[in-house]
Amino acid sequence: MKIQFDFSDKRVLVTGSTMGIGRAAAEAFRELGATVAINGRTDASVAKAIAELGGGPHLVAAPGDLSTTTEINTVIGALLARWDGIDVLVNNAGRGDDCVVDNVTEEYWEKMLALNLKGAFFTTQACIPALKVSRGCVVNVASGLGVMGGPPGSVVYSTTKTAMVQMTKMMALEFAQQGVRVNAIVPGWIDTPMIRTENERLGDNGLFDYIELTTPVGRIGTSEEMAGAILYLAAPFASFTTGSVLVADGGLTSGHYV
Amino acid sequence: MDFKGRRVLITGSTSGIGRAAAELFHAAGATVAINGRSVQGVAKAIREIGFERLVAAPGDVGSVSGCEAMVGAALTALGGLDCLVNNVGISSSAGTLDVTEAQWDELMGINLRSAMFCTRAALPALRISRGNIVMVSSAAALMAGPSECMLYAISKAGLIGLARTLALEVAPDHVRVNCVCPGYTDTPLARRRFERIGDVVAKVTPLARLGSAREIASAIVYLASEDAGYCTGTNMVNDGGCYAGASWGTRG
């Protein structure tokens, strides 16, 4: 097998791909030849992202809120029909957390679980039959907080991401003999709109300073670096890699100074 | 381990691991609140364990309001709390393609959401007592296994994530949070499954037998005790060796 990054003729859906890690992954897949479906909650955000990525026939709009099963079935059903299949699903959509345990309400819990976990499960469920046909793969975007505990206010996020890591392994085993690989990346602190918003909320550049101090490599990661990890797992030459949890975190989860 | 004067609430404690833990805490001197869905089931368990230092805390923790009402009543009856054991759980029976949204919601509600909201309701009392929480997760949370356990495994992994970050969040309050991860255990929940795969347990478990509920209960009681006062955010795996070899199932 030739070791090369080539996604020509591959059909790739990246959920939550109007910004951040999802957007960078979509762009990288596109540059390497794939046809990519861009997903975000609104038509306008998806149209804007597609325009910024250069438009053209290889970028497909797939707007919709993939935290509800009705929209998952609608959006995925339409996409699979349009493409007559799919090769790569990247479950990237998700949101961060800032809610200490005493403030977690039922509404908040359900929203976070739906966005970060349940949506990924049912999106995958909807894609699996087609992925079996294409012998495709799934890449889940988990988190460092899926493998280690996080700071106060991240308890629900940690719950969803740790569950996602195990979902990855379970599905990897379930579909291993049907040619569908399932893997996850574990990003550390990444410079995305999600983290920037949080940094601004906390003020004094506090979060970014904390990230620089605690991440072993001494800096925040980039969305492009996460895209690289995602594309590795989705690449043909990763064909023996399934159930893998690829840590791309600047060293954070292996142990760090505070 | 002495639990005299300690107050313990165990969700799902009329049978199985929760019941065995209730008996062990009780024998060590604790006052234990017994929880189950039916008033009769709770009353029966209390009769069988021995009346004294036992409090009935019936209630369905499958809903958030149920968690709040049950824990609230238990705290009142116990006059505070030293240990919460989030034990309640149901098993799953569908692989990825067959899981329905109703199955997802029911299982995640009981196995995962109940732990969050019982914890939230109990925390003010645990901060006062400098108490602790034990989550009953599973070896199934740590490695892949039979696909029919899909939702069970996802929910139990969620518990580990919840426990780790919660442990860090409440450490300044001197509240500890830990998990036990049982493997194949001889409980009513599991027995139906073992009828079909009894010989599988012997094949995949290095110790070649089921664990007893008592063997898991002792891990829970240890983590809840002062002897484990330096343990927080940790998992204790009691699985007959399965995790060491990363296997708890056979093909087909």
XYZ file of C-alpha atoms in Angstrom:
510
model
C 0.000 0.000 0.000
C 1.285 3.398 -0.934
C 1.478 5.762 2.000
C -0.241 8.858 0.761
C -2.976 11.159 1.876
C -5.546 10.943 -0.887
C -9.260 11.265 -0.380
C -10.220 11.557 -4.048
C -13.765 10.284 -4.615
C -14.356 9.971 -0.865
C -17.585 11.314 0.561
C -17.016 12.883 3.972
C -19.469 14.341 6.472
C -18.026 16.462 9.252
C -20.634 17.451 11.817
C -20.270 20.907 13.307
C -17.956 22.009 10.504
C -18.723 25.707 10.150
C -15.923 26.595 12.556
C -13.168 25.286 14.792
C -11.802 21.764 14.491
C -14.644 20.623 12.251
C -14.054 23.414 9.799
C -10.310 22.725 9.645
C -10.968 19.021 9.071
C -13.475 19.787 6.314
C -10.981 22.059 4.606
C -8.207 19.471 4.804
C -10.405 16.677 3.431
C -11.445 18.982 0.584
C -7.841 19.903 -0.238
C -6.994 16.207 -0.445
C -9.722 15.505 -2.962
C -12.794 14.606 -0.941
C -16.340 15.751 -1.432
C -17.282 17.191 1.947
C -20.636 17.871 3.559
C -20.596 20.930 5.790
C -22.912 20.849 8.776
C -23.948 23.555 11.194
C -27.187 24.454 12.873
C -28.279 27.181 10.455
C -28.479 27.382 6.654
C -26.706 30.740 6.785
C -23.714 29.503 8.811
C -23.255 26.561 6.448
C -23.558 28.751 3.333
C -21.008 31.173 4.767
C -18.540 28.393 5.577
C -18.922 26.881 2.105
C -18.332 30.263 0.480
C -15.233 30.834 2.601
C -13.923 27.388 1.717
C -14.174 28.297 -1.963
C -17.505 26.743 -2.907
C -17.790 24.424 -5.886
C -19.393 21.051 -6.478
C -17.279 19.246 -3.889
C -18.720 21.152 -0.938
C -22.234 20.160 0.032
C -24.521 21.949 2.460
C -25.966 19.694 5.167
C -27.401 22.107 7.704
C -29.337 20.837 10.694
C -29.289 20.370 14.432
C -27.800 16.902 14.851
C -28.689 16.760 18.520
C -32.210 15.584 17.729
C -33.010 12.243 16.141
C -35.652 13.718 13.853
C -33.179 16.111 12.289
C -30.495 13.437 12.187
C -32.779 11.183 10.179
C -33.750 14.019 7.835
C -30.259 15.416 7.296
C -28.428 12.085 7.061
C -31.203 10.516 4.970
C -30.995 13.336 2.420
C -27.195 13.261 2.336
C -26.954 9.491 1.871
C -29.527 9.672 -0.916
C -27.683 12.490 -2.638
C -24.323 10.725 -2.427
C -25.634 7.181 -2.673
C -23.467 6.370 0.343
C -20.746 7.826 2.542
C -17.113 6.974 3.220
C -16.156 8.972 6.300
C -18.228 10.311 9.179
C -16.559 12.734 11.575
C -18.619 13.236 14.729
C -17.235 16.608 15.684
C -20.268 18.642 16.746
C -20.252 19.438 20.418
C -20.042 22.222 22.890
C -18.021 23.157 25.907
C -19.173 23.329 29.446
C -19.074 25.803 32.256
C -21.387 24.625 34.943
C -20.363 23.485 38.405
C -22.239 20.479 39.708
C -24.517 22.513 41.970
C -25.827 24.475 38.992
C -26.489 21.590 36.600
C -30.186 21.544 35.726
C -32.117 18.852 33.940
C -32.437 21.093 30.879
C -28.694 21.769 30.808
C -27.842 18.091 31.272
C -30.157 16.961 28.494
C -28.867 19.627 26.120
C -25.219 18.737 26.722
C -25.821 14.988 26.476
C -27.766 15.445 23.241
C -25.156 17.706 21.644
C -22.042 15.833 22.710
C -23.070 12.181 22.903
C -26.550 11.165 21.828
C -26.279 13.075 18.558
C -23.029 11.309 17.690
C -24.548 7.931 18.532
C -27.628 8.320 16.382
C -25.749 10.029 13.540
C -23.428 7.027 13.472
C -26.361 4.632 13.643
C -27.854 6.359 10.581
C -24.579 6.102 8.646
C -23.463 2.568 9.549
C -25.402 0.673 6.847
C -23.837 2.878 4.171
C -20.401 2.700 5.810
C -20.595 -1.097 5.673
C -21.144 -0.881 1.943
C -18.262 1.533 1.373
C -16.050 -0.089 4.028
C -15.751 3.373 5.464
C -14.898 4.753 8.861
C -15.985 6.951 11.729
C -13.812 9.431 13.585
C -15.144 10.800 16.857
C -13.793 14.031 18.249
C -13.566 13.323 21.974
C -11.477 15.351 24.411
C -8.667 15.209 26.928
C -11.494 15.263 29.437
C -12.542 11.906 28.037
C -9.423 10.376 29.558
C -8.679 12.600 32.554
C -10.611 14.749 34.988
C -11.098 18.414 34.194
C -11.376 21.745 35.990
C -14.427 22.804 38.018
C -17.378 23.418 35.733
C -16.519 20.668 33.267
C -18.284 17.765 34.926
C -21.003 17.275 32.321
C -18.565 17.720 29.437
C -16.269 15.105 31.015
C -19.195 12.732 31.354
C -20.090 13.011 27.675
C -16.542 12.778 26.351
C -15.554 9.801 28.532
C -18.697 8.062 27.329
C -17.757 8.933 23.743
C -14.348 7.293 24.112
C -16.014 4.074 25.235
C -18.656 4.343 22.492
C -15.744 4.434 20.042
C -14.248 1.209 21.373
C -17.586 -0.590 21.558
C -18.518 0.313 17.988
C -15.023 -0.518 16.769
C -15.454 -4.065 18.047
C -19.036 -4.355 16.835
C -18.198 -3.465 13.234
C -14.606 -4.686 12.997
C -15.517 -7.650 10.807
C -17.765 -5.615 8.570
C -15.001 -3.356 7.393
C -16.031 -0.259 9.320
C -13.346 1.302 11.474
C -14.237 3.526 14.418
C -11.643 5.729 16.082
C -11.432 8.856 18.180
C -9.100 11.760 18.643
C -8.440 13.285 22.027
C -7.663 16.971 21.571
C -6.170 18.953 24.404
C -6.615 22.720 24.540
C -7.184 23.927 20.972
C -7.453 27.485 19.678
C -11.081 27.413 18.543
C -13.992 29.844 18.839
C -15.230 27.670 21.729
C -12.056 28.254 23.759
C -11.711 31.903 22.697
C -15.221 32.644 23.903
C -14.424 31.003 27.206
C -11.171 32.964 27.493
C -13.005 36.229 26.918
C -15.654 35.304 29.447
C -13.039 34.606 32.117
C -11.100 37.770 31.212
C -7.439 38.814 31.582
C -6.437 36.207 28.995
C -6.620 33.865 31.988
C -7.516 30.715 30.142
C -4.884 31.169 27.436
C -2.220 31.870 30.085
C -3.313 28.770 31.998
C -3.150 26.692 28.804
C 0.373 27.900 28.001
C 1.493 27.193 31.534
C 0.021 23.713 31.855
C 0.320 22.221 28.375
C 3.682 20.430 28.264
C 4.636 21.831 24.834
C 3.946 25.317 26.189
C 1.273 26.459 23.767
C -2.278 25.961 22.669
C -2.923 23.566 19.756
C -4.395 24.522 16.402
C -7.469 23.232 14.618
C -5.211 22.227 11.718
C -3.250 19.953 14.046
C -6.511 18.245 15.022
C -7.474 17.974 11.373
C -4.196 16.133 10.810
C -5.048 13.600 13.502
C -8.561 13.135 12.101
C -7.277 12.669 8.559
C -4.697 10.149 9.690
C -7.406 7.993 11.266
C -9.607 8.335 8.176
C -6.814 7.614 5.701
C -6.619 4.321 3.792
C -3.220 3.540 5.314
C -4.758 3.568 8.814
C -6.638 0.446 7.765
C -5.415 -1.609 10.747
C -6.344 1.130 13.208
C -9.700 0.736 14.899
C -10.871 1.422 18.439
C -7.913 3.755 18.694
C -7.923 6.829 20.859
C -5.398 9.149 19.262
C -4.174 11.642 21.795
C -3.245 14.993 20.236
C -2.953 17.242 23.242
C 0.537 18.718 23.481
C 1.313 16.163 26.175
C -1.412 17.229 28.599
C -3.070 13.922 29.429
C 0.185 12.029 29.826
C 0.945 14.230 32.847
C 1.729 17.896 33.192
C 2.884 20.619 35.587
C 0.402 23.068 37.045
C -13.801 -0.544 59.192
C -16.130 1.176 61.596
C -19.215 2.967 60.320
C -20.897 3.597 63.679
C -22.873 6.818 63.431
C -22.330 7.020 59.660
C -25.272 7.573 57.351
C -25.276 5.896 53.951
C -27.706 6.133 51.023
C -27.499 3.471 48.304
C -29.580 3.766 45.140
C -31.005 0.497 43.899
C -30.281 -1.372 47.111
C -33.111 -3.898 47.356
C -31.121 -6.495 45.398
C -27.779 -7.309 43.847
C -24.636 -5.302 44.521
C -26.538 -2.442 46.166
C -28.203 -4.828 48.585
C -24.918 -6.547 49.420
C -23.343 -3.144 50.070
C -26.271 -2.177 52.307
C -25.774 -5.344 54.344
C -22.049 -4.753 54.686
C -22.384 -1.085 55.680
C -25.096 -2.103 58.130
C -22.974 -4.834 59.664
C -20.175 -2.272 60.100
C -22.476 -0.081 62.173
C -23.862 2.383 59.608
C -27.427 3.597 59.324
C -28.427 2.795 55.764
C -31.167 4.246 53.565
C -32.508 1.572 51.237
C -33.773 2.661 47.831
C -35.801 0.806 45.260
C -38.728 1.631 43.036
C -41.408 -0.082 45.105
C -42.331 0.655 48.700
C -42.887 -3.052 49.278
C -39.528 -4.031 47.845
C -37.784 -1.572 50.134
C -39.791 -2.750 53.159
C -38.938 -6.374 52.381
C -35.204 -5.606 52.090
C -35.286 -3.730 55.402
C -37.045 -6.667 57.089
C -34.463 -9.072 55.741
C -31.465 -6.932 56.692
C -32.714 -6.313 60.228
C -34.940 -3.288 60.996
C -32.575 -1.262 63.172
C -30.526 1.556 61.636
C -32.367 1.154 58.344
C -34.361 3.836 56.592
C -36.813 3.383 53.749
C -36.063 5.633 50.762
C -38.307 4.284 48.024
C -38.503 6.190 44.750
C -37.789 6.008 41.053
C -34.494 7.715 40.234
C -35.184 7.433 36.509
C -36.460 11.021 36.575
C -34.676 14.096 37.891
C -37.614 15.008 40.133
C -37.579 11.422 41.424
C -33.902 11.732 42.342
C -34.476 15.023 44.142
C -37.511 13.793 46.065
C -35.893 10.510 47.086
C -32.587 12.035 48.213
C -34.390 14.864 49.993
C -36.507 12.414 51.971
C -33.490 10.232 52.766
C -31.446 13.199 54.026
C -34.292 14.212 56.303
C -34.749 10.704 57.638
C -31.012 10.167 58.162
C -30.380 13.656 59.525
C -27.531 14.208 57.057
C -25.331 11.978 54.950
C -21.820 10.563 55.041
C -21.826 8.415 51.934
C -23.860 8.239 48.738
C -23.549 5.100 46.614
C -24.810 5.652 43.075
C -25.448 2.021 42.344
C -28.709 1.807 40.454
C -28.438 0.475 36.919
C -30.171 -1.470 34.206
C -28.641 -3.500 31.415
C -29.043 -3.052 27.689
C -29.797 -5.590 25.001
C -29.291 -3.975 21.599
C -26.336 -3.370 19.313
C -25.810 -0.022 17.597
C -28.265 -0.528 14.760
C -31.134 -1.678 16.972
C -30.934 0.899 19.749
C -34.055 3.064 19.853
C -34.256 6.572 21.225
C -36.631 5.333 23.935
C -34.056 2.728 25.019
C -31.326 5.367 25.027
C -33.372 7.788 27.132
C -34.454 5.169 29.634
C -31.014 3.663 30.173
C -29.100 6.950 30.278
C -31.724 8.326 32.649
C -31.317 5.510 35.138
C -27.626 4.640 34.778
C -26.100 8.070 34.266
C -28.451 10.978 34.911
C -29.537 9.546 38.271
C -25.922 9.672 39.438
C -25.643 13.341 38.502
C -28.871 14.419 40.153
C -28.694 12.223 43.258
C -25.179 13.588 43.682
C -26.306 17.152 43.221
C -29.061 16.698 45.787
C -26.733 15.012 48.282
C -23.705 17.306 47.963
C -24.721 19.991 50.472
C -25.021 17.312 53.152
C -21.784 15.611 52.071
C -19.909 18.912 52.286
C -21.052 19.294 55.889
C -19.997 15.758 56.838
C -16.886 15.728 54.623
C -18.385 12.589 53.206
C -17.893 10.712 49.991
C -19.525 9.226 46.918
C -19.007 5.820 45.336
C -20.212 5.206 41.782
C -20.864 1.665 40.660
C -19.461 1.714 37.137
C -18.350 -1.456 35.350
C -15.419 -3.212 33.749
C -17.600 -2.789 30.656
C -16.715 0.914 30.790
C -13.023 0.209 30.357
C -12.793 -2.008 27.282
C -14.924 -3.041 24.337
C -17.152 -6.062 24.626
C -20.391 -7.635 23.380
C -22.327 -5.148 21.259
C -25.609 -5.774 23.060
C -23.970 -4.032 26.019
C -23.491 -0.879 23.905
C -25.642 1.527 25.913
C -24.654 -0.048 29.212
C -20.964 0.409 28.421
C -21.439 3.997 27.235
C -23.388 4.909 30.366
C -20.887 3.272 32.698
C -17.977 5.077 31.011
C -19.906 8.302 31.473
C -19.984 7.560 35.194
C -16.195 7.303 35.266
C -15.848 10.679 33.543
C -18.393 12.164 35.896
C -16.581 10.778 38.926
C -13.120 11.959 37.827
C -14.055 15.578 37.205
C -16.467 15.707 40.138
C -13.685 14.401 42.384
C -11.515 17.349 41.363
C -14.354 19.841 41.700
C -15.343 18.848 45.233
C -11.870 17.968 46.541
C -11.517 21.435 48.137
C -14.678 20.625 50.108
C -13.020 17.423 51.396
C -15.590 15.293 49.615
C -14.180 12.199 47.909
C -15.590 10.571 44.761
C -14.574 7.106 43.537
C -15.750 4.318 41.268
C -15.868 0.571 41.449
C -15.742 -1.364 38.180
C -17.215 -4.830 38.690
C -16.889 -7.531 36.100
C -19.355 -10.411 35.750
C -21.158 -10.471 39.092
C -23.777 -12.858 40.396
C -26.788 -10.526 40.686
C -30.433 -10.750 39.578
C -29.658 -8.191 36.852
C -26.949 -10.396 35.442
C -28.489 -13.815 35.981
C -30.777 -13.617 32.968
C -27.759 -12.909 30.821
C -25.659 -15.649 32.393
C -28.298 -18.240 31.647
C -27.341 -17.786 28.056
C -23.641 -17.251 28.470
C -22.775 -19.007 31.710
C -19.920 -20.943 30.166
C -18.668 -17.785 28.491
C -18.028 -16.234 31.886
C -15.784 -19.118 32.829
C -13.994 -18.855 29.497
C -13.357 -15.108 29.442
C -12.792 -14.454 33.133
C -9.270 -15.398 34.235
C -10.581 -16.425 37.677
C -13.116 -18.580 35.779
C -16.139 -17.719 37.895
C -18.663 -15.010 38.612
C -17.858 -12.464 41.263
C -20.196 -12.370 44.229
C -22.151 -9.244 45.092
C -20.346 -9.347 48.420
C -16.966 -9.126 46.688
C -18.068 -5.898 45.003
C -19.740 -4.575 48.150
C -16.483 -4.884 50.068
C -14.775 -2.642 47.503
C -17.563 -0.071 47.861
C -17.349 -0.139 51.644
C -13.571 0.175 51.527
C -13.712 3.243 49.256
C -16.355 4.784 51.526
C -14.301 4.166 54.654
C -11.739 6.346 56.372
C -9.152 3.738 55.414
C -9.586 5.014 51.852
C -9.366 8.634 52.985
C -6.649 9.418 50.436
C -8.519 7.837 47.493
C -10.413 10.183 45.250
C -11.110 10.192 41.518
C -10.012 6.574 41.269
C -11.478 3.361 39.864
C -11.230 0.055 41.642
C -11.558 -2.807 39.172
C -13.029 -6.025 40.602
C -13.505 -8.195 37.550
C -11.740 -11.512 38.026
C -8.927 -10.334 35.779
C -10.877 -9.445 32.631
C -9.491 -5.944 32.259
C -5.919 -7.160 32.544
C -6.457 -9.120 29.356
C -8.859 -6.632 27.730
C -11.604 -9.176 27.154
C -15.018 -9.938 28.584
C -16.746 -11.626 25.674
C -16.543 -14.252 22.985
C -17.444 -13.960 19.345
C -21.003 -14.848 18.439
